Each structure stands twice: as structure tokens, then as C-alpha cells.
Tab-separated table of C-alpha atoms and ligand atoms in Angstrom:
chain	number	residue	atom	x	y	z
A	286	UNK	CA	17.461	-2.113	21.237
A	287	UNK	CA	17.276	-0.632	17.695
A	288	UNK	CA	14.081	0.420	16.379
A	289	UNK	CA	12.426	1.681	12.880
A	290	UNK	CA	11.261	5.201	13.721
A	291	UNK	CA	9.348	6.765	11.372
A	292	UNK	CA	11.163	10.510	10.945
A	293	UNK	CA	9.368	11.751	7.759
A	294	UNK	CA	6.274	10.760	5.018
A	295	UNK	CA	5.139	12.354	1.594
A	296	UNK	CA	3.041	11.288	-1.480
A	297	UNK	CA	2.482	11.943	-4.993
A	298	UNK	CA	-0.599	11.548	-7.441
A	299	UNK	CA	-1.149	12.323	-11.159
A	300	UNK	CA	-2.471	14.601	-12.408
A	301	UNK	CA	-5.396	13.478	-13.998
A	302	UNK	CA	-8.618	12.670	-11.855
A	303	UNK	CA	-10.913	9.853	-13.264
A	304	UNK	CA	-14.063	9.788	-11.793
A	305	UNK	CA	-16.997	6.857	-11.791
A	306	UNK	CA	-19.385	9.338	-14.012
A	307	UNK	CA	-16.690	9.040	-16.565
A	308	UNK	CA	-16.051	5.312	-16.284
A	309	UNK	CA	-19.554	5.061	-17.067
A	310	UNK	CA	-19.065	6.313	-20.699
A	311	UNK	CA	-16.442	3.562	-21.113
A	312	UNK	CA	-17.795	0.254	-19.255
A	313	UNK	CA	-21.397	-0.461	-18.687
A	314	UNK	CA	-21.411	0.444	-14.728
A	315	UNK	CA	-22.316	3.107	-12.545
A	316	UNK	CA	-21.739	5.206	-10.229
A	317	UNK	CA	-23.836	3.780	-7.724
A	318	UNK	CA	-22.674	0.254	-8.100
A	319	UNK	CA	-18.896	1.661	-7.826
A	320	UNK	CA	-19.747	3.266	-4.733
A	321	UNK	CA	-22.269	0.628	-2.849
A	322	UNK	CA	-19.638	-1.902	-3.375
A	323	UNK	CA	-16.374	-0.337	-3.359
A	324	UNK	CA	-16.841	3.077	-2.040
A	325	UNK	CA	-14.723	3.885	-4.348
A	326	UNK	CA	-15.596	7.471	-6.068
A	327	UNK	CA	-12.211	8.022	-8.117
A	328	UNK	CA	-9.067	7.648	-8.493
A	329	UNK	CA	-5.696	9.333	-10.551
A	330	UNK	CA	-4.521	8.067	-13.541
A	331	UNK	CA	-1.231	8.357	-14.953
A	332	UNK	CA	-0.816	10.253	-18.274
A	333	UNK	CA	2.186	10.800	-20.714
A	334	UNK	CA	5.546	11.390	-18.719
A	335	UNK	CA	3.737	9.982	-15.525
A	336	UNK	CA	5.505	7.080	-14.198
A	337	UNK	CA	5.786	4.682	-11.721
A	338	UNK	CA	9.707	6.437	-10.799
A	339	UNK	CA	8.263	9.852	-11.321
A	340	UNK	CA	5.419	9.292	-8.761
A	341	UNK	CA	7.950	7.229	-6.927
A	342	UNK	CA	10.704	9.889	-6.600
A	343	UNK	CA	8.137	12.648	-6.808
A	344	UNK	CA	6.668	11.098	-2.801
A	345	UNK	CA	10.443	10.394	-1.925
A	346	UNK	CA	11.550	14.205	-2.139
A	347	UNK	CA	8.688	15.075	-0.209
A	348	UNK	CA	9.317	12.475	2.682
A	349	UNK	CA	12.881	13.395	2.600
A	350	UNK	CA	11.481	17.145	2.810
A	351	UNK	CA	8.996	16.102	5.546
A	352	UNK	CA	12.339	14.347	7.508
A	353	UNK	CA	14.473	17.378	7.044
A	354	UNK	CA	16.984	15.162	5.037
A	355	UNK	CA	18.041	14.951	1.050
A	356	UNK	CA	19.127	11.620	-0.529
A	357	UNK	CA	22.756	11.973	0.874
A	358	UNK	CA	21.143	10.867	4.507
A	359	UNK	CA	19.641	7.646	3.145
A	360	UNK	CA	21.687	4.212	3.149
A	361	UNK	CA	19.183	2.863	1.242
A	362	UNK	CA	15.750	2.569	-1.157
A	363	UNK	CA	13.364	-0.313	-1.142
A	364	UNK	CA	10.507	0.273	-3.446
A	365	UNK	CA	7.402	-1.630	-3.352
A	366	UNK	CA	5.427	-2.373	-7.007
A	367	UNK	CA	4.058	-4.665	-9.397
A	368	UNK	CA	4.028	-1.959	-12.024
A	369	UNK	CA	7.895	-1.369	-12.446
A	370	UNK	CA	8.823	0.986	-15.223
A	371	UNK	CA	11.180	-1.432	-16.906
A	372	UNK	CA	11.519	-5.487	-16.041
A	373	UNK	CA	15.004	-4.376	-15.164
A	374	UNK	CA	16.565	-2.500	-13.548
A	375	UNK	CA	14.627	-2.118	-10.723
A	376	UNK	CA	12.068	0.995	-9.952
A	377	UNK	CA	14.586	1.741	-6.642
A	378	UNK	CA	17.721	2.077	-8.695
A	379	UNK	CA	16.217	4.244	-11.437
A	380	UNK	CA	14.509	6.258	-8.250
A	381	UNK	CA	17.810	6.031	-7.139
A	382	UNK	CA	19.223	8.095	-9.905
A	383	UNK	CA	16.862	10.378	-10.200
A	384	UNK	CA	17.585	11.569	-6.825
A	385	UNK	CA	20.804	12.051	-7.862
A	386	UNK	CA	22.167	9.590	-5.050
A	387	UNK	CA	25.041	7.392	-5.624
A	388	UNK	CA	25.672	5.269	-2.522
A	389	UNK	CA	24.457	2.546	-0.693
A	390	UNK	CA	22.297	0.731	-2.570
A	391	UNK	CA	18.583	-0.062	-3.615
A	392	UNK	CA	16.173	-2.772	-4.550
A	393	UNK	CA	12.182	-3.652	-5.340
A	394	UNK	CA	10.155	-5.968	-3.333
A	395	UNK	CA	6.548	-7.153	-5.124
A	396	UNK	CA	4.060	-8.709	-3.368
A	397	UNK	CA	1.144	-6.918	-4.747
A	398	UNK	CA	-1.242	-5.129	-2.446
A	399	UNK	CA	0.693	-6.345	0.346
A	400	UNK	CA	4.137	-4.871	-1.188
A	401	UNK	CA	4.132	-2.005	1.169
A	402	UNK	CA	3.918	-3.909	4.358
A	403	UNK	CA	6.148	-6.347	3.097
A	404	UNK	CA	8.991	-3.421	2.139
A	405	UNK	CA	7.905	-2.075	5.246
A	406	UNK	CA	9.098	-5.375	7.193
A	407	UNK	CA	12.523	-5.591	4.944
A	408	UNK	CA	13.615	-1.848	5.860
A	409	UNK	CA	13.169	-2.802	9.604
A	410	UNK	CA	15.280	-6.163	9.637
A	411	UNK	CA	18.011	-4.259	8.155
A	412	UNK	CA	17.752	-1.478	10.343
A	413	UNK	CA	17.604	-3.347	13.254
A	414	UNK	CA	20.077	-6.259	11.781
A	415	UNK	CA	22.425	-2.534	11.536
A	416	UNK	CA	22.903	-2.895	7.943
A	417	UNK	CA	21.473	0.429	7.228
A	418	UNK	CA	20.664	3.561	9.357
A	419	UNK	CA	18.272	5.258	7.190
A	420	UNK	CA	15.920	3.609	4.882
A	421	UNK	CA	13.604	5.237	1.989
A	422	UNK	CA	10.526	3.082	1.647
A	423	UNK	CA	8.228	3.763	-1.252
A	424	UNK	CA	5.043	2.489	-2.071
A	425	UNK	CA	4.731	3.185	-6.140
A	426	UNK	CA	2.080	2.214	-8.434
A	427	UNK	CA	0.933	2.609	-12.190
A	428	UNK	CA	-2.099	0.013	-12.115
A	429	UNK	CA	-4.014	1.788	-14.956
A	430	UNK	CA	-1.071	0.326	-17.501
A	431	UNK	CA	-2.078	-3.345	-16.971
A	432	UNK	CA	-5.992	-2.931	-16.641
A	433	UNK	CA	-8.084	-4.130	-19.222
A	434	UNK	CA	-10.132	-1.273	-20.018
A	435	UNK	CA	-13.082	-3.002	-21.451
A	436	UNK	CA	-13.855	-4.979	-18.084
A	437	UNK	CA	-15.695	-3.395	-16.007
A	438	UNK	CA	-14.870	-6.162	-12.947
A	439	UNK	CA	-11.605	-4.904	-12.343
A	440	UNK	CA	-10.915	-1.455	-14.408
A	441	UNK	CA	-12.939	0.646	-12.097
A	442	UNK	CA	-11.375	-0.406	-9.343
A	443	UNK	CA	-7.622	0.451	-9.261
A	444	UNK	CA	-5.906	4.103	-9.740
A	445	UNK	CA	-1.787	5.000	-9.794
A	446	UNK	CA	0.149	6.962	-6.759
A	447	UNK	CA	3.053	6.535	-4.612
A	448	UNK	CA	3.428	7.203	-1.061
A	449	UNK	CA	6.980	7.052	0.966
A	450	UNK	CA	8.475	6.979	3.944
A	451	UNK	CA	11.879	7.482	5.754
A	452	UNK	CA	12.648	5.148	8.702
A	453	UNK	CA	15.559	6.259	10.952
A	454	UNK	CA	16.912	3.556	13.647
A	455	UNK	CA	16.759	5.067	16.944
A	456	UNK	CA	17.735	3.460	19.939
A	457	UNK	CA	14.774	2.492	22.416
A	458	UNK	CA	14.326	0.088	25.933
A	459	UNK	CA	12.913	-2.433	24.300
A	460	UNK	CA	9.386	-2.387	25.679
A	461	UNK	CA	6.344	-1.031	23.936
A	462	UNK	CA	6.558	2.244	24.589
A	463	UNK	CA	9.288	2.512	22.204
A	464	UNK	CA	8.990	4.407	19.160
A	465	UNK	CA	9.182	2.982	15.607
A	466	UNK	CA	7.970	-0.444	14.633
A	467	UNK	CA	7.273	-3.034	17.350
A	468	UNK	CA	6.324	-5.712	15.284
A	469	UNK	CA	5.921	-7.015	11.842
A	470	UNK	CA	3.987	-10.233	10.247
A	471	UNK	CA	4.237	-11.339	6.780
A	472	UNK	CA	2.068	-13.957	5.488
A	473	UNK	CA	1.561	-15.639	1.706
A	474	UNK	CA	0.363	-18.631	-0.024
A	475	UNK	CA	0.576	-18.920	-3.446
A	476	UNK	CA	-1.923	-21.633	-4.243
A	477	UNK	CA	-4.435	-18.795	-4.302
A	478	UNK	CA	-2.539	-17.351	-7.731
A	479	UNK	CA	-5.549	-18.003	-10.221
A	480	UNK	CA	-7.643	-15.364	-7.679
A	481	UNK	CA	-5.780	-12.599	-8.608
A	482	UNK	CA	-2.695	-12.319	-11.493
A	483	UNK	CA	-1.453	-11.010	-14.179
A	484	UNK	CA	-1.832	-12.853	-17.458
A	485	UNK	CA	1.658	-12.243	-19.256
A	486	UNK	CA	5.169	-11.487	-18.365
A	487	UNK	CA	8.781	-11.553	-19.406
A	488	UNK	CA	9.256	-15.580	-19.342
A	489	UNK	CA	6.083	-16.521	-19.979
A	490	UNK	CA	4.223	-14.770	-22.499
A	491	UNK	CA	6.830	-12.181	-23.577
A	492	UNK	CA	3.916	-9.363	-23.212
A	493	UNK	CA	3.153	-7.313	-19.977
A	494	UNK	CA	-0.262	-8.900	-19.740
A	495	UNK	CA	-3.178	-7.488	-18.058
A	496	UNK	CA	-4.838	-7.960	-14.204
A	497	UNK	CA	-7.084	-10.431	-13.915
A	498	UNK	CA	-9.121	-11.023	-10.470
A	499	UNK	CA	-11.595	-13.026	-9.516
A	500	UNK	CA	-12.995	-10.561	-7.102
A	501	UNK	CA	-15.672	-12.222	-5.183
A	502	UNK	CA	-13.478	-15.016	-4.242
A	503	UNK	CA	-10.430	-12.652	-3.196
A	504	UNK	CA	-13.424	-10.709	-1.361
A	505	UNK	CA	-13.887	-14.063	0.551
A	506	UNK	CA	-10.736	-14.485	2.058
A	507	UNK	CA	-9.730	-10.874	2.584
A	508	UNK	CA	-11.130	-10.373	6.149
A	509	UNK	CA	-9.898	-13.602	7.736
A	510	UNK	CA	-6.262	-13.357	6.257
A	511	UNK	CA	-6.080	-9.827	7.422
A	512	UNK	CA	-7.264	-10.606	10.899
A	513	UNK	CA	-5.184	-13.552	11.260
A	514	UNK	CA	-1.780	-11.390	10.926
A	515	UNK	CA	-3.031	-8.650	13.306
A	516	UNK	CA	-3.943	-10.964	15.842
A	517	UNK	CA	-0.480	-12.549	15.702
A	518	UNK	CA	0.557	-8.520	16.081
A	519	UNK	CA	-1.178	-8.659	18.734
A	520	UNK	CA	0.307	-11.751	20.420
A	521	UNK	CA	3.698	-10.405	19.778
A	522	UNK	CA	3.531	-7.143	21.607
A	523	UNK	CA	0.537	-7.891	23.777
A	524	UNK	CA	-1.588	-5.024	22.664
A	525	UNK	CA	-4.765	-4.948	21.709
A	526	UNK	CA	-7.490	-3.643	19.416
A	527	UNK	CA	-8.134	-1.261	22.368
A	528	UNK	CA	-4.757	0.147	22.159
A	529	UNK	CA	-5.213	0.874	18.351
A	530	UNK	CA	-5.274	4.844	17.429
A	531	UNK	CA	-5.340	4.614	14.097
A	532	UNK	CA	-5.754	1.765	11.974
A	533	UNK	CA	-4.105	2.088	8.089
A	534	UNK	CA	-5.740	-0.796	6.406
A	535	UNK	CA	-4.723	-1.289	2.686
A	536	UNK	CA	-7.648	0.754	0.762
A	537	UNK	CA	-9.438	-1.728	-1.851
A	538	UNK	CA	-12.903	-1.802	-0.969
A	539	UNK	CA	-14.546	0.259	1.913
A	540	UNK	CA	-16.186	-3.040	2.650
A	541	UNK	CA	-13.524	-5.129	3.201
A	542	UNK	CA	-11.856	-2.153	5.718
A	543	UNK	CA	-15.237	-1.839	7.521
A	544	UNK	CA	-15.916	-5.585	7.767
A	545	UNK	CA	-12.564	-6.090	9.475
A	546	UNK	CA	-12.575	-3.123	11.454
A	547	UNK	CA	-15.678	-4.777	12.989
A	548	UNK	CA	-14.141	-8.427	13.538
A	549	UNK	CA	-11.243	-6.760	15.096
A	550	UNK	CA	-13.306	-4.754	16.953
A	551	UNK	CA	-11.715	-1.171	16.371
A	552	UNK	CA	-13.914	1.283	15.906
A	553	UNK	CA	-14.419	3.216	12.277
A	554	UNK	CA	-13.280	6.651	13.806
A	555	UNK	CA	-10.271	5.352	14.219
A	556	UNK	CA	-9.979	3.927	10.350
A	557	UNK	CA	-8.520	6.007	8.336
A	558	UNK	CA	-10.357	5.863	4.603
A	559	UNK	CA	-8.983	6.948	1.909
A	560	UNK	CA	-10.184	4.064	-0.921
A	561	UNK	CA	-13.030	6.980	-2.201
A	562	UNK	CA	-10.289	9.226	-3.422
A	563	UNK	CA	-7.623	6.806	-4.693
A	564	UNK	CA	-8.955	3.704	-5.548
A	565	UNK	CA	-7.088	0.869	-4.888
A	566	UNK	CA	-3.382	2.029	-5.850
A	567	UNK	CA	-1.715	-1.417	-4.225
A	568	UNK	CA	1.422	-1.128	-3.243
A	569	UNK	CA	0.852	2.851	-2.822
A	570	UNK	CA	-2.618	2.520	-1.031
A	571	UNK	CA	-0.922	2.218	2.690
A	572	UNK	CA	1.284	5.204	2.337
A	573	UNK	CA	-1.061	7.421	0.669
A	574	UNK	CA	-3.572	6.911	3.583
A	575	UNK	CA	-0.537	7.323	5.871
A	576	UNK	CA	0.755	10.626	4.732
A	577	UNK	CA	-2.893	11.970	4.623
A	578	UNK	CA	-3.662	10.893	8.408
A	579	UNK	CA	-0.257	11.790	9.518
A	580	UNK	CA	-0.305	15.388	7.503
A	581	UNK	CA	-3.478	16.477	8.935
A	582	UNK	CA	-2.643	16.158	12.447
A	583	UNK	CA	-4.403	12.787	13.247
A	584	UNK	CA	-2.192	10.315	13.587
A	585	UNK	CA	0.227	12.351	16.349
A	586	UNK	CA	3.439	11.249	18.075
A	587	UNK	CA	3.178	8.678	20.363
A	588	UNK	CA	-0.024	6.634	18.595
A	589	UNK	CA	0.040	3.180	17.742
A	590	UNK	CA	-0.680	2.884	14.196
A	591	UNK	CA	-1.953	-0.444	12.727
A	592	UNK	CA	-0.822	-1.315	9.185
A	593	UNK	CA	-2.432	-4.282	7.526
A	594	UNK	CA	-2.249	-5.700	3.478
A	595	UNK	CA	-3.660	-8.048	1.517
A	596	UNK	CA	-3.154	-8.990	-2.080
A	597	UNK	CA	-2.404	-10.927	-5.200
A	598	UNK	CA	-0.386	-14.120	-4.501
A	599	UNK	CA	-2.009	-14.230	-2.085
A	600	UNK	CA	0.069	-12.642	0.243
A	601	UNK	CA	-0.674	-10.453	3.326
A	602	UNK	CA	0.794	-8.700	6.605
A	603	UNK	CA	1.185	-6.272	9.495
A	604	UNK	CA	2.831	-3.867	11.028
A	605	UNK	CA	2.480	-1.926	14.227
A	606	UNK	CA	4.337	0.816	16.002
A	607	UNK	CA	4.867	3.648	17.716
A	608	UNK	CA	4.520	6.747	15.321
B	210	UT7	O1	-6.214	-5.240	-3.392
B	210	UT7	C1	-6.407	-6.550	-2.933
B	210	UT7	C2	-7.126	-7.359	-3.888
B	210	UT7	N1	-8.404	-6.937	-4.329
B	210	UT7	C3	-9.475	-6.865	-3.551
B	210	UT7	O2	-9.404	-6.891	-2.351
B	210	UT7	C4	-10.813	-6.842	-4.216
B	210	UT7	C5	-11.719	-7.836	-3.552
B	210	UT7	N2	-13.051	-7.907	-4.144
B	210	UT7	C6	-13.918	-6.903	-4.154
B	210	UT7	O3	-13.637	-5.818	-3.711
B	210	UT7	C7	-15.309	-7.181	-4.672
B	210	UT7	O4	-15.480	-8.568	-4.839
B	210	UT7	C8	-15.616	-6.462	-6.005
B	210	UT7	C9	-15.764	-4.964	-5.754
B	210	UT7	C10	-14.546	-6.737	-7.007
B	210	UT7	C11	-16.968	-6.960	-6.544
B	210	UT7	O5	-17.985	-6.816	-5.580
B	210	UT7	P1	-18.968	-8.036	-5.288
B	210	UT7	O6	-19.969	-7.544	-4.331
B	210	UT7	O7	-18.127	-9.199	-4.882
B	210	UT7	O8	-19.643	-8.230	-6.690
B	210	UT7	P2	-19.672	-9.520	-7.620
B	210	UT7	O9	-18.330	-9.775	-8.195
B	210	UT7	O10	-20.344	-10.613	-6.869
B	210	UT7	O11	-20.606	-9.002	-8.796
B	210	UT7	C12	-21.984	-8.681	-8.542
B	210	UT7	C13	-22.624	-8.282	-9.876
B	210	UT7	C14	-22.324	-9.256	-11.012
B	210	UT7	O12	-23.498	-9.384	-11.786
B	210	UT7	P3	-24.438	-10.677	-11.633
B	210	UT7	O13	-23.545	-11.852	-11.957
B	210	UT7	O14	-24.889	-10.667	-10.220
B	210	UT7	O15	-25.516	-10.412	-12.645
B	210	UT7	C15	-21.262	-8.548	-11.821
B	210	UT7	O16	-21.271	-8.908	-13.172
B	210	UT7	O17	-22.101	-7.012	-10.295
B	210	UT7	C16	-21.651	-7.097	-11.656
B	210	UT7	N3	-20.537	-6.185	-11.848
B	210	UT7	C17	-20.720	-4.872	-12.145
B	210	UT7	N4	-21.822	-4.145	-12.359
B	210	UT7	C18	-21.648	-2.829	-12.614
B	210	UT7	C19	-19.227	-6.427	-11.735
B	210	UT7	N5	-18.526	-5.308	-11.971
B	210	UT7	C20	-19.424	-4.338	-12.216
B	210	UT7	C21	-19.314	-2.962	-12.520
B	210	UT7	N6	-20.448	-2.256	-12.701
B	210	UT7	N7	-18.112	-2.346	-12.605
């Protein structure tokens, strides 16, 4: 049986660091209030010449590096973000380029927050469906270009990075003690859209628009939609939160990651956090937390790794494997 191993990671943030004493002098908020109910404490922000395909490409040579390959091993680039650089074409083709790679082919999935686990999912079916052999996944994200920077509800929230991965189809028995990705759930509903949106776009108002969110009420569903697709992870493989190493949750508010750590019942050591330093970069926020847990020797060969999302749409998912 084929499965998604995961053979190399790296990431990329701007330069610029914007931290909650500074977001004070802008928006009437605090840092105290940032970081009781967030836990956020700041985040990167992308200036002139920092794009969504720089930071992209930037974390996609350095999983490439990580996996001992260059472009010319990879069949194929899926990039996940709701902050493309152009409408068309998309992020993946222009990260494409700029690798200087000219084959196979490449594409952008957008679900939101979600978007990683969601490209995540796509890279494995066609791995596993033998369409492709070696997939580039990238998580890239330039939320500060569609906040509106005079309210304070949603501008101190978000930050821009890109994480990536390379997944490499192995061959395994197919049991769980396979390497690579064992299962994946993907979830959405879009009669939750007013919760969390953008208010413009190409067809609609012409303009890029700007995030709105309704935070309290996306607050309320979070924990149940997220535990809903890792139980069904569970029910797929038959593991359980016992057998979890490492949970990667997506990182939007440290409350939200502890409150379903605790319904789950996996314990915070094994949480990886990384929502105080980033923000919530979205599609990015997964591989970011990743690459930092994976490049500091704590997530090791041979863990299962929990991956959960859940964003604008709504939409929301899982993944869990081997690492
Ligand atoms: O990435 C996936 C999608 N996004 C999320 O998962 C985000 C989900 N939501 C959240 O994380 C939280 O709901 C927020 C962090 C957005 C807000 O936390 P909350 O505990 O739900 O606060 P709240 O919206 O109920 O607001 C509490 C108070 C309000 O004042 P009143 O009405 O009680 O007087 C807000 O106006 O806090 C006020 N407030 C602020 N005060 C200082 C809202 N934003 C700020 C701010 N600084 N930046």
C-alpha cells in the first residue's frame, strides 16, 4: 500500500516583528487583553517585496533542502492560501517559476484556516491514487494585506508566514505502523459564511475587501468541529488520544488549542504552541508549528502526529500519521 511519507519540512517569516505593545499605539487594546484571550504576543508582518510566493518559495527551498531534493524531484506543488498574490494565476504556478521548475504541474487549494489540512489531504489522494510521487505542499499566507487596521477585533489577531512540506510515497503493509499519513478527514459547511469572510472580491465587489469575523461566534463552534473530525481519525485507524505524541492544532487562539486538547483528552505537553510567536497565519499556522516541533528534535521518527484545522467557510479537518 502507498503511503504519504513526510521526507522533508521548512518555513519562512518576514522580516518585520509586530508586537502587541505596538498594536497598542494603533487600536485601543492591550497587551494584556491580546494575551489573556489569544495568547497571542506577536506576529510577522510582511513589508515591501514580501509576498505571499516569496514566503511561499522562500519555506519550499528549505523543505526541499531539509529532504535532500531541488525542484527537479517534485511532480508537483499544491499551495494552500486565501491571500494569493494575484487572482490568477495561482500562488503554486508563480512558486512554480520561481523555483525555476518546469514540469509536472501545480495548483492552489483555499479553504481558509483549514487550507493546510485540506492541501494536506489532496497531495495524499494523488500520491496514493499514483498520480504523483513527490508532492510540495505549502502553507502561505499574507493576512496583514486584507486586515482592517482600525479594528481592533480582528487586526491583532492574524500575522503572514509560510510553512512547507515534501511528501514522498513510500510503500508500507498497510497497518498502522506504517509511515506517512494514515488518515485524513475534511469537513465544511458553508452556511456558517457570515462568521467569518471577506467582504470584496473579483466578481463581487471588484475590490480585494477586507476580513471580517465574528469572533465569539466562530469561538463557539471551534472546539466541537475540531473534535468531531479527530474522533472520526480516530475511528478510522483505531487509535486513540493515548496514542497521540504530538498534537499540531491550527494556532488561532491558545484557548481554543487548550480547550480541545482537554475534550480530547491529550495532554498540553504534548501540544505544540506556537500561536504566541506567529499569530494566527491560517493556512501557514500548521506548518510553521510543524517545522518548529519537527526541527528541534520533538516530534522524532516514528510519532504519531495529530493535525487538526478550522476556519472561514466554515470548513475544518484532520490528519494523522506516522512522521
Ligand atoms: O482561524 C480560525 C478562525 N478564527 C478563530 O478561531 C478566532 C475565534 N475567536 C476568538 O479567538 C475569540 O473570539 C477572539 C479572540 C476573537 C475574541 O475573544 P472573546 O473572548 O470571544 O472576546 P469577545 O469577542 O467576546 O470580546 C470581549 C470584549 C468586547 O467588549 P465588550 O463588548 O465586552 O465591552 C470587545 O469589544 O473585548 C473587546 N475587544 C477588545 N478589547 C481590547 C475585542 N477586541 C479587543 C481588543 N482589545 N483587540
Amino acid at each position: 500500500m502507498i503511503r504519504s511519507v513526510v521526507r522533508g519540512f521548512g518555513t519562512a517569516l518576514p522580516k518585520r516583528v509586530l508586537t502587541n505593545a505596538e498594536l497598542e499605539s494603533m487600536v485601543d487594546t492591550s497587551d494584556e487583553w491580546i494575551v489573556q484571550r489569544t495568547g497571542i504576543r506577536q506576529r510577522y508582518i510582511a513589508g515591501e517585496g514580501e509576498t505571499t510566493a516569496s514566503l511561499g518559495e522562500a519555506a519550499a527551498r528549505a523543505a526541499l533542502d531539509k529532504a535532500g531534493l531541488t525542484a527537479a524531484d517534485i511532480d508537483l506543488i499544491i499551495v494552500a492560501t486565501s491571500t494569493p498574490d494575484n487572482t490568477f494565476p495561482a500562488t503554486a504556478v508563480n512558486i512554480q517559476n520561481r523555483l525555476g521548475m518546469h514540469h509536472g504541474f501545480a495548483f492552489d487549494v483555499q479553504a481558509v484556516c483549514s487550507g493546510f489540512v485540506y492541501a494536506v489531504t489532496t497531495a495524499d489522494a494523488y500520491i496514493r491514487g499514483g498520480l504523483a510521487r513527490r508532492v510540495l505542499v505549502i502553507g502561505a499566507e499574507t493576512f496583514s494585506r486584507i486586515l482592517d487596521w482600525t479594528d481592533r477585533t480582528t487586526c491583532v489577531l492574524f500575522g503572514d508566514g509560510a510553512g512547507a512540506i515534501v511528501l514522498e510515497a513510500r510503500e508500507g503493509a498497510g497497518t498502522i505502523a506504517d509511515r506517512g499519513i494514515l488518515t485524513t478527514q475534511l469537513r465544511s459547511d458553508g452556511a456558517h459564511r457570515e462568521k467569518l469572510y471577506v467582504d470584496g472580491g473579483p466578481s463581487t465587489t471588484g475590490t480585494v475587501g477586507h476580513l471580517r469575523m465574528e469572533g465569539r461566534e466562530v469561538f463557539k463552534h471551534a472546539v466541537g468541529m475540531i473534535t468531531d473530525v479527530v474522533v472520526s481519525s480516530f475511528d478510522a485507524t483505531g487509535l486513540t488520544a493515548d496514542d497521540i505524541d504530538w498534537l499540531v492544532p491550527h494556532q488561532a487562539n491558545k484557548r481554543i488549542i487548550d480547550g480541545s486538547a482537554k475534550k480530547l483528552g491529550i495532554p498540553l505537553e504534548k501540544v505544540v504552541i506556537t500561536v504566541d510567536q506567529h499569530g494566527n497565519t491560517s493556512a501557514a499556522s500548521i506548518p510553521l508549528a510543524l517545522a518548529a516541533a519537527a526541527g528541534d528534535g520533538r516530534i522524532k521518527e516514528g510519532d504519531i502526529v495529530l493535525l487538526e484545522a478550522m476556519g472561514g467557510g466554515f470548513t475544518w479537518g484532520a490528519v494523522l500519521l506516522r512522521w
